[in-house]
Short mmCIF file of C-alpha atoms in Angstrom, two decimals:
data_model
loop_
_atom_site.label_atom_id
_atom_site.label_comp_id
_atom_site.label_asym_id
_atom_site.label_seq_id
_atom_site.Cartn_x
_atom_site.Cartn_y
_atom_site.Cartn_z
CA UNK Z 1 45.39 15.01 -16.23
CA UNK Z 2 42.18 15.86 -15.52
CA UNK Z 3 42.93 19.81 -16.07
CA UNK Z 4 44.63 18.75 -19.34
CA UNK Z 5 41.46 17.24 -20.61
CA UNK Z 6 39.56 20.16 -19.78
CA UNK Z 7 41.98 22.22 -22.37
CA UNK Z 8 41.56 20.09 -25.24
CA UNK Z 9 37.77 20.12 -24.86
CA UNK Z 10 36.96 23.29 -23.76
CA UNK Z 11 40.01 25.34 -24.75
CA UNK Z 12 42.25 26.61 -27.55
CA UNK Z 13 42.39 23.16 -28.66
CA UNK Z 14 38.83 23.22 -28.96
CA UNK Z 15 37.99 26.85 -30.20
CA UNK Z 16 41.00 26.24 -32.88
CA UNK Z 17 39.68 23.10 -34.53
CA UNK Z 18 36.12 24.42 -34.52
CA UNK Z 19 38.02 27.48 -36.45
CA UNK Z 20 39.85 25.21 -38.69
CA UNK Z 21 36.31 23.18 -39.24
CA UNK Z 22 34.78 26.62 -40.45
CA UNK Z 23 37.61 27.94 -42.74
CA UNK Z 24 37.68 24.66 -44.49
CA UNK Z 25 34.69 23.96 -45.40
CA UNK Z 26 34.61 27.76 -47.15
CA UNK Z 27 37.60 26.72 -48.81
CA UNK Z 28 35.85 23.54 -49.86
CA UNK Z 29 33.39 24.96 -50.90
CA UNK Z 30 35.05 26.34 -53.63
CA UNK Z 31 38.66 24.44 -54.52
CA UNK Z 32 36.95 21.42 -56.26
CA UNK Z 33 35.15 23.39 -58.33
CA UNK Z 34 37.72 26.18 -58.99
CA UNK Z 35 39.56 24.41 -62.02
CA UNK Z 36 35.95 23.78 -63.80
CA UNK Z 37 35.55 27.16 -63.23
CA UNK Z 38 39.29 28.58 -64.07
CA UNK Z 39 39.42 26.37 -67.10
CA UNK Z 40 35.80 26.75 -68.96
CA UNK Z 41 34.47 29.83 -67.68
CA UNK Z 42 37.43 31.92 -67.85
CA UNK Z 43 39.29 30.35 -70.67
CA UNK Z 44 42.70 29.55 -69.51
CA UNK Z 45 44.46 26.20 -69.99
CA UNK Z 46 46.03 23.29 -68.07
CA UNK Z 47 49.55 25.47 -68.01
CA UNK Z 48 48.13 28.00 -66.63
CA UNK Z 49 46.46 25.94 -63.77
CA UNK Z 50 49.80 24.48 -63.33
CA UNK Z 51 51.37 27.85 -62.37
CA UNK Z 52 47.95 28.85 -60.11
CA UNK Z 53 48.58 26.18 -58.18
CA UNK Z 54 52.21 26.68 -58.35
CA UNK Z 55 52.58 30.09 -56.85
CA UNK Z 56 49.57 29.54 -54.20
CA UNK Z 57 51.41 26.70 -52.65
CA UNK Z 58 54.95 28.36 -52.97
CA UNK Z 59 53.40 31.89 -51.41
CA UNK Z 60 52.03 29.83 -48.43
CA UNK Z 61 55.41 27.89 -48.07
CA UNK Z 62 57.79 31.23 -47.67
CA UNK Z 63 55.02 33.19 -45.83
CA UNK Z 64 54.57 29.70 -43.32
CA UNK Z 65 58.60 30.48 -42.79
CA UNK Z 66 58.65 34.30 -41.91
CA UNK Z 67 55.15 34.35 -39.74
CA UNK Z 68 56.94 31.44 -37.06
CA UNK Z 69 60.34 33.30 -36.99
CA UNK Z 70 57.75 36.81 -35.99
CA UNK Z 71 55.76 34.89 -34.18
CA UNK Z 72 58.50 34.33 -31.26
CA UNK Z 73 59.42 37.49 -31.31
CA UNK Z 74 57.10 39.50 -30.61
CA UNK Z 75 54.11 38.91 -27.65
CA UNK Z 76 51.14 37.95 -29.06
CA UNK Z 77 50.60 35.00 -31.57
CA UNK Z 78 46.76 35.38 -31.76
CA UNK Z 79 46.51 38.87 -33.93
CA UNK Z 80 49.04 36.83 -36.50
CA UNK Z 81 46.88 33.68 -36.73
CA UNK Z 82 43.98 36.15 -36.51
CA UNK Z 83 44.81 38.71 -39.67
CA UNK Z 84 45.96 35.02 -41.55
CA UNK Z 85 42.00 33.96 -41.46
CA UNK Z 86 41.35 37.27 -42.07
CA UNK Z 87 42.66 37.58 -45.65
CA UNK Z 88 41.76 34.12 -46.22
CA UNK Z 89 38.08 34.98 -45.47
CA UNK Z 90 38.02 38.03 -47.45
CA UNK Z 91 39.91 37.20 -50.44
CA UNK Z 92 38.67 33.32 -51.54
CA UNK Z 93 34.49 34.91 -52.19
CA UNK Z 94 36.32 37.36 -54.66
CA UNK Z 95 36.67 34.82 -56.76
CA UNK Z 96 32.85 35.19 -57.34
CA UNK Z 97 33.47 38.70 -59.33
CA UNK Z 98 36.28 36.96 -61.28
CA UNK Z 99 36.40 38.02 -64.89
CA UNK Z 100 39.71 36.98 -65.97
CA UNK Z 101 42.46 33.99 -65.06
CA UNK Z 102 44.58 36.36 -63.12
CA UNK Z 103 42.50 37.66 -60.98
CA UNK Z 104 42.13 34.35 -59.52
CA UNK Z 105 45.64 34.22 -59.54
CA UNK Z 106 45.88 37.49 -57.75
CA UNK Z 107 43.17 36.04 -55.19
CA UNK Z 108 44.68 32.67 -54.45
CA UNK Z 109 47.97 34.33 -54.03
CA UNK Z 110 45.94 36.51 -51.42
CA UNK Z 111 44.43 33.40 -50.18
CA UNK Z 112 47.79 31.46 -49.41
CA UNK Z 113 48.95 34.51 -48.27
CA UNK Z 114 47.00 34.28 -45.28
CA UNK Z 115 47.39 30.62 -44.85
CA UNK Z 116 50.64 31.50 -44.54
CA UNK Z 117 50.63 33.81 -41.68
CA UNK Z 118 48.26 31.95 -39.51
CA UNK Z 119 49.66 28.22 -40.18
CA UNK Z 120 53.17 28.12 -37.42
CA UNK Z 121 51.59 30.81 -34.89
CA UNK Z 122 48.93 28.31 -34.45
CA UNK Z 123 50.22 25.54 -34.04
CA UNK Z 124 52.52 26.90 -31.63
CA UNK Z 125 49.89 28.24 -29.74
CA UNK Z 126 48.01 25.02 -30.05
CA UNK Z 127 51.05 22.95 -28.31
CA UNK Z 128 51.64 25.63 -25.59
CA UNK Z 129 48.03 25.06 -24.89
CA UNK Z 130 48.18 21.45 -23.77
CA UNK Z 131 51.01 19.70 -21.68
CA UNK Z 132 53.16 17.35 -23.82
CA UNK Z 133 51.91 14.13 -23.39
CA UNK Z 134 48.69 14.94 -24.98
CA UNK Z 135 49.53 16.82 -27.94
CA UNK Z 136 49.44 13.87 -30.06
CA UNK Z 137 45.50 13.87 -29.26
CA UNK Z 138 45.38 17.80 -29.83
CA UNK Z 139 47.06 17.77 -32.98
CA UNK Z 140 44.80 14.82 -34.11
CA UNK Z 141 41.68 16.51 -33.05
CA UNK Z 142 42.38 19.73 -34.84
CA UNK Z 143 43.59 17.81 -37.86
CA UNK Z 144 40.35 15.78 -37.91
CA UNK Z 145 38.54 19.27 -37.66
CA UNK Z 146 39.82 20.37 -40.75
CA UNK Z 147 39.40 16.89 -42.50
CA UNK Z 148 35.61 17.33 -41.27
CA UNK Z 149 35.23 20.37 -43.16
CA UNK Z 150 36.62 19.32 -46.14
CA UNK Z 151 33.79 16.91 -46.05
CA UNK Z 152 31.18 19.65 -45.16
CA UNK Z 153 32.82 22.01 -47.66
CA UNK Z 154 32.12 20.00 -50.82
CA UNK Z 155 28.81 18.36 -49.86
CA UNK Z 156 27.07 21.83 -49.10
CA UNK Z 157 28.60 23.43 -52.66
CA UNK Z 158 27.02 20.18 -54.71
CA UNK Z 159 23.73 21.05 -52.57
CA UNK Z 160 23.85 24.17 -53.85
CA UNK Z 161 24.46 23.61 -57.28
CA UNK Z 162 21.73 20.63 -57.59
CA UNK Z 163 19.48 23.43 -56.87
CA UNK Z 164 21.14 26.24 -58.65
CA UNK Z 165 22.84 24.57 -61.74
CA UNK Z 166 25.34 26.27 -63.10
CA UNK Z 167 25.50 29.22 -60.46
CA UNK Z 168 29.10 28.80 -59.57
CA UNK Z 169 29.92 32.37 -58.81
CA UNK Z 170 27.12 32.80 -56.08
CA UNK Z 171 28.85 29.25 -54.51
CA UNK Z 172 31.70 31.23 -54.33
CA UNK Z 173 29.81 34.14 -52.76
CA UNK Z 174 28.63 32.17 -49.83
CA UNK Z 175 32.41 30.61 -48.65
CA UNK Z 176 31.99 34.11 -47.12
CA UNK Z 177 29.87 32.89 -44.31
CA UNK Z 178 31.79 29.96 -42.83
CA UNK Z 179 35.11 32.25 -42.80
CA UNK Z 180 33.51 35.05 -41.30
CA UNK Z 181 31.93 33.08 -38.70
CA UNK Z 182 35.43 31.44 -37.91
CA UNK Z 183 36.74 34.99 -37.39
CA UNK Z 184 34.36 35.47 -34.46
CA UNK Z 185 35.57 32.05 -32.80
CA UNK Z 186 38.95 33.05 -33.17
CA UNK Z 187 38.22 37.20 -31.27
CA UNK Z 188 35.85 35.59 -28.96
CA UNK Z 189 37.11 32.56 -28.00
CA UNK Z 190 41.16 31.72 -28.64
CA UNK Z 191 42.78 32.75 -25.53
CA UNK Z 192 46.64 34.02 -25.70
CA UNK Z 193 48.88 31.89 -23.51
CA UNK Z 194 51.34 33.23 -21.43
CA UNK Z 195 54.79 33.05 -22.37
CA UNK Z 196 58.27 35.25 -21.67
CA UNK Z 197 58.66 37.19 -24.94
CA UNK Z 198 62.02 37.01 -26.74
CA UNK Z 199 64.26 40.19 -25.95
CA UNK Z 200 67.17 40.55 -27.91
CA UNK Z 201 69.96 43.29 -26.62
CA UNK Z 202 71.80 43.03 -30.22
CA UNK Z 203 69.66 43.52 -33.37
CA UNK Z 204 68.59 40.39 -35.50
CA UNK Z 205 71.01 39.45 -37.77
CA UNK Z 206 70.48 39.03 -41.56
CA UNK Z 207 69.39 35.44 -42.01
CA UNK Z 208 68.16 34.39 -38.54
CA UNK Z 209 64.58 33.39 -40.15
CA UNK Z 210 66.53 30.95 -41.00
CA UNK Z 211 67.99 29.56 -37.07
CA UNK Z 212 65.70 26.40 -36.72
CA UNK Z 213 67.80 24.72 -39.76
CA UNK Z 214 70.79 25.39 -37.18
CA UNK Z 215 69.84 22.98 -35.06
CA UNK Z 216 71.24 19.39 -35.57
CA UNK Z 217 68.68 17.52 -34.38
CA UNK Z 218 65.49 19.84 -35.91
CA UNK Z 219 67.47 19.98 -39.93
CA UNK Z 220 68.09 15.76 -39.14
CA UNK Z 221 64.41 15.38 -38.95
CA UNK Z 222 63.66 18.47 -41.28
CA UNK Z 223 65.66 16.21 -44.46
CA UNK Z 224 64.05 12.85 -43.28
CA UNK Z 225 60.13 14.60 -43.64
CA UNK Z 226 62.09 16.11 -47.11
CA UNK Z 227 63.08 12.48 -48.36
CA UNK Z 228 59.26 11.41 -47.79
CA UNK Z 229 57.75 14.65 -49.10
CA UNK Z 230 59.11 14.01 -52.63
CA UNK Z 231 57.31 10.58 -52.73
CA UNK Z 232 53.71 12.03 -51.17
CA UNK Z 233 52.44 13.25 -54.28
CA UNK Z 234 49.32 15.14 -54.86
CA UNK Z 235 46.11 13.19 -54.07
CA UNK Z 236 44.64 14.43 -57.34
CA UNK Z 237 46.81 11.35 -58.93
CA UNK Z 238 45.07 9.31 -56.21
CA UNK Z 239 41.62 10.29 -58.35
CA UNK Z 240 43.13 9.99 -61.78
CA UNK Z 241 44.20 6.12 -60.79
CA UNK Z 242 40.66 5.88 -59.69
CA UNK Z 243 38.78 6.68 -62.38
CA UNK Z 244 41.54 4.72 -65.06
CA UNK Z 245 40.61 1.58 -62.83
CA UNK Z 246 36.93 2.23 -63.93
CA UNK Z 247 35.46 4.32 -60.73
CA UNK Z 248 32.83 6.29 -62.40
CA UNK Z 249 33.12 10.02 -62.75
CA UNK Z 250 29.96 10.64 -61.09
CA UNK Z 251 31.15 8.77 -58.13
CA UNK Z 252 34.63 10.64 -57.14
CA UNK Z 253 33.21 13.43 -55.20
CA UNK Z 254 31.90 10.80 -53.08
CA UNK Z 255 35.02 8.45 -53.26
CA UNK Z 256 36.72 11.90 -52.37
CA UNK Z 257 34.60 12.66 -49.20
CA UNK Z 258 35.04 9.08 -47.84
CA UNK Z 259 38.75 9.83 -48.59
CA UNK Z 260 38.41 12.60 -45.65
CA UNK Z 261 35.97 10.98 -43.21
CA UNK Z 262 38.79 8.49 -43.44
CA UNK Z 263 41.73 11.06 -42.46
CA UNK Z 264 38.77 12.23 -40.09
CA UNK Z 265 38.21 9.50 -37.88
CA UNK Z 266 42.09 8.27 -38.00
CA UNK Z 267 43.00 11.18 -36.84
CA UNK Z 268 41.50 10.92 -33.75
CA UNK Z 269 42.55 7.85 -33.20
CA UNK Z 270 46.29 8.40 -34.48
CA UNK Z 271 46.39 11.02 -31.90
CA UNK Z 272 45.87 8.70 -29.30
CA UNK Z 273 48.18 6.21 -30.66
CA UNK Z 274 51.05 8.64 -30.77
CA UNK Z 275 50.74 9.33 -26.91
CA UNK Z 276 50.72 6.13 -25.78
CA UNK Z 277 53.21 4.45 -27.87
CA UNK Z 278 55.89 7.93 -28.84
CA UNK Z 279 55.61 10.35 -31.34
CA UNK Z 280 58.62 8.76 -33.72
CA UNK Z 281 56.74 5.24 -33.85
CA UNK Z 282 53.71 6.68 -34.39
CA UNK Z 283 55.26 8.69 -37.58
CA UNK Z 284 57.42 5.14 -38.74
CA UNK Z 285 54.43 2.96 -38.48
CA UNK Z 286 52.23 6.11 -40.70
CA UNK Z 287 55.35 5.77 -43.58
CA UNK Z 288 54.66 2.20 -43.58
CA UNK Z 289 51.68 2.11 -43.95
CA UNK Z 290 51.96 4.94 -46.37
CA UNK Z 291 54.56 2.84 -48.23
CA UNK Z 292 51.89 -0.40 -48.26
CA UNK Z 293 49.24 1.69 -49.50
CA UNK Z 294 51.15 3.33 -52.55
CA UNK Z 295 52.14 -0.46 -53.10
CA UNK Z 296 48.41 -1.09 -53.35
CA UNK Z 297 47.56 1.70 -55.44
CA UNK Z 298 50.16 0.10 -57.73
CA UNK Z 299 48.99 -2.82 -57.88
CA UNK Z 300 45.04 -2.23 -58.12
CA UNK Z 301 43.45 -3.85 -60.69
CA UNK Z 302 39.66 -3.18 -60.18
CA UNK Z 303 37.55 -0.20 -58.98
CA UNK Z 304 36.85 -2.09 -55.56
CA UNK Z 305 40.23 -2.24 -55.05
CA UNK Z 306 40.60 1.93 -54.74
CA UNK Z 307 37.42 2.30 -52.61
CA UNK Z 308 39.43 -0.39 -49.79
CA UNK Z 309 42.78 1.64 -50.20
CA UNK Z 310 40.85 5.13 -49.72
CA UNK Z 311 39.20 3.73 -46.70
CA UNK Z 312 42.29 2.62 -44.96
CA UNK Z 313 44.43 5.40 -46.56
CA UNK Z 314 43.12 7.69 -43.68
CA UNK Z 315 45.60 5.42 -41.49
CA UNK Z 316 48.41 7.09 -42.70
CA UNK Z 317 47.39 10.42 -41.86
CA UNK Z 318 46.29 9.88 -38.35
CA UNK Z 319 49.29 8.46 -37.78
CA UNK Z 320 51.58 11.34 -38.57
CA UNK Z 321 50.12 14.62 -39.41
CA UNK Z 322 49.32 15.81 -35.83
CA UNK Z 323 52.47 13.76 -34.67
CA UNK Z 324 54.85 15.23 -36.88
CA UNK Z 325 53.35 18.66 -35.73
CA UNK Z 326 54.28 17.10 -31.61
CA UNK Z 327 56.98 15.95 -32.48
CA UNK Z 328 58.39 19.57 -33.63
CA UNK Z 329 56.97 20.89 -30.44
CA UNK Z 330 59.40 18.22 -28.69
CA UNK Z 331 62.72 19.55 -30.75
CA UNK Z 332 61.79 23.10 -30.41
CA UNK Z 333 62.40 25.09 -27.01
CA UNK Z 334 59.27 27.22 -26.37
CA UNK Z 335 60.82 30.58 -27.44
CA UNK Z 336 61.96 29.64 -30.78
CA UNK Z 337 58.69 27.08 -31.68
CA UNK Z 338 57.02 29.52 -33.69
CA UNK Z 339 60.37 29.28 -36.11
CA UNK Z 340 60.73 25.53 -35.51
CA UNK Z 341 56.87 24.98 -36.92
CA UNK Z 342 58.02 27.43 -39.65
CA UNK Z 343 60.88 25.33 -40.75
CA UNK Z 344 58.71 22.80 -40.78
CA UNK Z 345 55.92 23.67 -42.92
CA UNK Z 346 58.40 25.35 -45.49
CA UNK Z 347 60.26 22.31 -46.06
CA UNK Z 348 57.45 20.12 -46.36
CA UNK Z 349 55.74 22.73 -48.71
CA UNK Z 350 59.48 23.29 -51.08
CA UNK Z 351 59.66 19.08 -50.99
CA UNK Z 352 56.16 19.10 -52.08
CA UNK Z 353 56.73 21.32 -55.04
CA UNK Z 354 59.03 19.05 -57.39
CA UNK Z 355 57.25 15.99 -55.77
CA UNK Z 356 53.53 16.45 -58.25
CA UNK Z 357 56.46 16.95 -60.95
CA UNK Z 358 58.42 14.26 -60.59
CA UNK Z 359 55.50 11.91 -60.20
CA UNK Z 360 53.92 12.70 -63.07
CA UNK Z 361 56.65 12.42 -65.54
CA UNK Z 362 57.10 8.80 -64.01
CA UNK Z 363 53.31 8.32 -64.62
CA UNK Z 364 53.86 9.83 -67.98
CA UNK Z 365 56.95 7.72 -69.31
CA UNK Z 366 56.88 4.54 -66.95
CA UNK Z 367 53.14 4.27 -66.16
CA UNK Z 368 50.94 4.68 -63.03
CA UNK Z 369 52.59 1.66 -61.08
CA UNK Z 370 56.36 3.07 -61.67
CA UNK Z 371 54.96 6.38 -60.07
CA UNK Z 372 53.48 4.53 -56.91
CA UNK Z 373 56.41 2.20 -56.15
CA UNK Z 374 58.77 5.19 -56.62
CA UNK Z 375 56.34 7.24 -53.72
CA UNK Z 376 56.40 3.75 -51.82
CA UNK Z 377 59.82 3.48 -52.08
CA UNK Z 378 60.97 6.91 -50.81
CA UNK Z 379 58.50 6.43 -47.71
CA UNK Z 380 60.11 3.28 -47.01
CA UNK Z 381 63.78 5.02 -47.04
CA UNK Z 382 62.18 7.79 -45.06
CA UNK Z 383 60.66 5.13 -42.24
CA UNK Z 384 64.07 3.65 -42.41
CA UNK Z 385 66.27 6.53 -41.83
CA UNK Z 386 64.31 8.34 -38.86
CA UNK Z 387 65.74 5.60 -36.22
CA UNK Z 388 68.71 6.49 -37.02
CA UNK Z 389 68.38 10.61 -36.88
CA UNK Z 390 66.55 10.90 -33.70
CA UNK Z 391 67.67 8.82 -30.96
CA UNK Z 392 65.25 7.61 -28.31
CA UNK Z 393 66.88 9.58 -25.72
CA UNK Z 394 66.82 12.82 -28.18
CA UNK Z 395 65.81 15.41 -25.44
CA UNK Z 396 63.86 13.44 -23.74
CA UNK Z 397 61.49 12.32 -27.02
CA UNK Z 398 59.13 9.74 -26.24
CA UNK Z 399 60.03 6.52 -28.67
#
């Protein structure tokens, strides 16, 4: 045990969450900002914003899919989760030179594109770094990492522009410094754990990116996270409720960084949770409370109201992101985890898609509460049904 700890402070548990700390805040720096920016510098409309988003998130979704299925197949993960900062780094400060809407289409395609490729390596590396009863805790720390620099991100691009009104581009410029500094981390410090590579006598058949949906157990839990995906909206209709129950504009960027030192701190603590009491109570107890606090957001009637809810909305995460990420590393057999994390961030990312949709033309027609209880609801039918799909004596899963 005492080795164990010794890897989640000092190694690749470590090193990666310090890297994931540094990339965010450069992408911080410049996502709140970039629709101001898109939309009134460069002259394109809501639509078009739409479809940025759109393709960024749909690039990173397919990408997420391929890089896990390569990842187990070939030796190394690092160089994979390496090159995916690497683009990420390189291609977000271009933005800065932007003279036209599609070039920052061109760059956030770029962008995702290297989210993409780094995201499964990772986090299979991550969980082959730590022995399975603590990866709840790693996957908490690293998560609270990158919450952490989505705090830092935002904070250090309003510093800049109190003291440079206006200079949005040279913002931009400077994400370079955070990303390049997380490429160093990654050469100097992420270590390559040793596994047996994958040989295959017979060539790969068409359609084996596709294996982890194969498995029973893995597509069970796969449609489950799917069910609860389509009710977890974007948090950007988290802001808009805000600010029509009278939180002043001037105060979301705040709201939204006590939104992440929320997700921050619960994190840390969900992680622990998950060990101690199983991975799949952890994640039913996070729908829940997920389910309570859409309920809530319903239901709010005054600004006070949405500054208690985004407090105690950080709950939810802690409780499931890094134990949904265990919990795959629990279904998954070490040589085909890189595929296994890839299945899973593509189907959260394709639920994800028609899930903003959907809950905004419930918003639009029905109103803000109709949009909340339907997210509330699904999460409840999603808590509901993962009893049932994994077992408590599902290879071995903790309860």
């Amino acid at each position: 045990m005492r080795t164990s700890a010794r890897k989640i402070l000092r190694g690749n548990v470590l090193w990666l969450s310090v890297v994931s700390f540094l990339n965010d805040a450069a992408s911080e720096m410049i996502y709140p900002l970039l629709p101001f920016f898109v939309m009134t510098t460069l002259g394109a409309g809501p639509a078009f914003l739409g479809m940025l988003e759109g393709v960024a998130e749909s690039t990173a979704s397919l990408v997420k899919l391929a890089s896990g299925w390569i990842s187990d197949r070939v030796t190394r993960r690092k160089p994979l989760i390496f090159w995916g900062y690497a683009v990420a780094t390189v291609a977000r400060p271009l933005i800065a030179i932007a003279t036209s809407p599609w070039h920052v289409l061109g760059i956030r395609f770029a962008d995702r594109l290297g989210k993409g490729a780094r995201s499964a390596p990772r986090d299979a590396l991550l969980a082959a770094s730590v022995e399975p009863g603590l990866r709840g805790r790693a996957f908490g720390l690293h998560m609270a990492a990158d919450h952490a620099g989505a705090v830092l991100g935002p904070l250090m691009a309003s510093a800049l522009l109190y003291f440079m009104p206006g200079r949005f581009r040279f913002v931009f410029a400077l994400a370079l410094i955070p990303g390049l500094i997380s490429l160093i981390v990654i050469a100097a410090r992420v270590r390559e754990e040793d596994r047996v590579p994958v040989v295959t006598a017979a060539p790969v058949i068409h359609g084996s990116i596709f294996e982890s949906f194969r498995d029973p157990v893995l597509l069970r839990y796969l449609i489950v996270l799917m069910i609860f995906t389509l009710g977890n909206a974007t948090d950007a209709f988290l802001l808009l409720r805000a600010r029509d129950l009278g939180v002043a504009l001037a105060a979301l960027p705040l709201l939204w960084c006590v939104h992440n030192l929320s997700k921050m701190v619960w994190n840390v603590i969900g992680g622990s949770i998950s060990d101690r009491f199983g991975l799949r109570r952890s994640i039913i107890g996070g729908w829940l409370f997920y389910a309570a606090t859409y309920a809530g957001f319903a239901f709010a009637s005054n600004a006070w109201h949405i500054w208690g809810l985004f407090l105690f909305y950080g709950l939810f995460y802690g409780l499931t992101e890094g134990p949904e990420k265990a919990l795959i590393s629990s279904l998954a057999p070490p040589e085909r985890r890189g595929a296994a994390f890839g299945a899973f961030h593509f189907s959260i990312g394709i639920a994800a898609l028609p899930a903003s949709i959907i809950f905004g033309i419930v918003w639009a027609r029905m109103g803000a509460e109709a949009a909340f209880l339907m997210g509330a609801s699904l999460a409840l039918i999603a808590a509901l049904a993962l009893p049932f799909v994994l077992q408590e004596n599902t290879r071995n899963l903790a309860a």
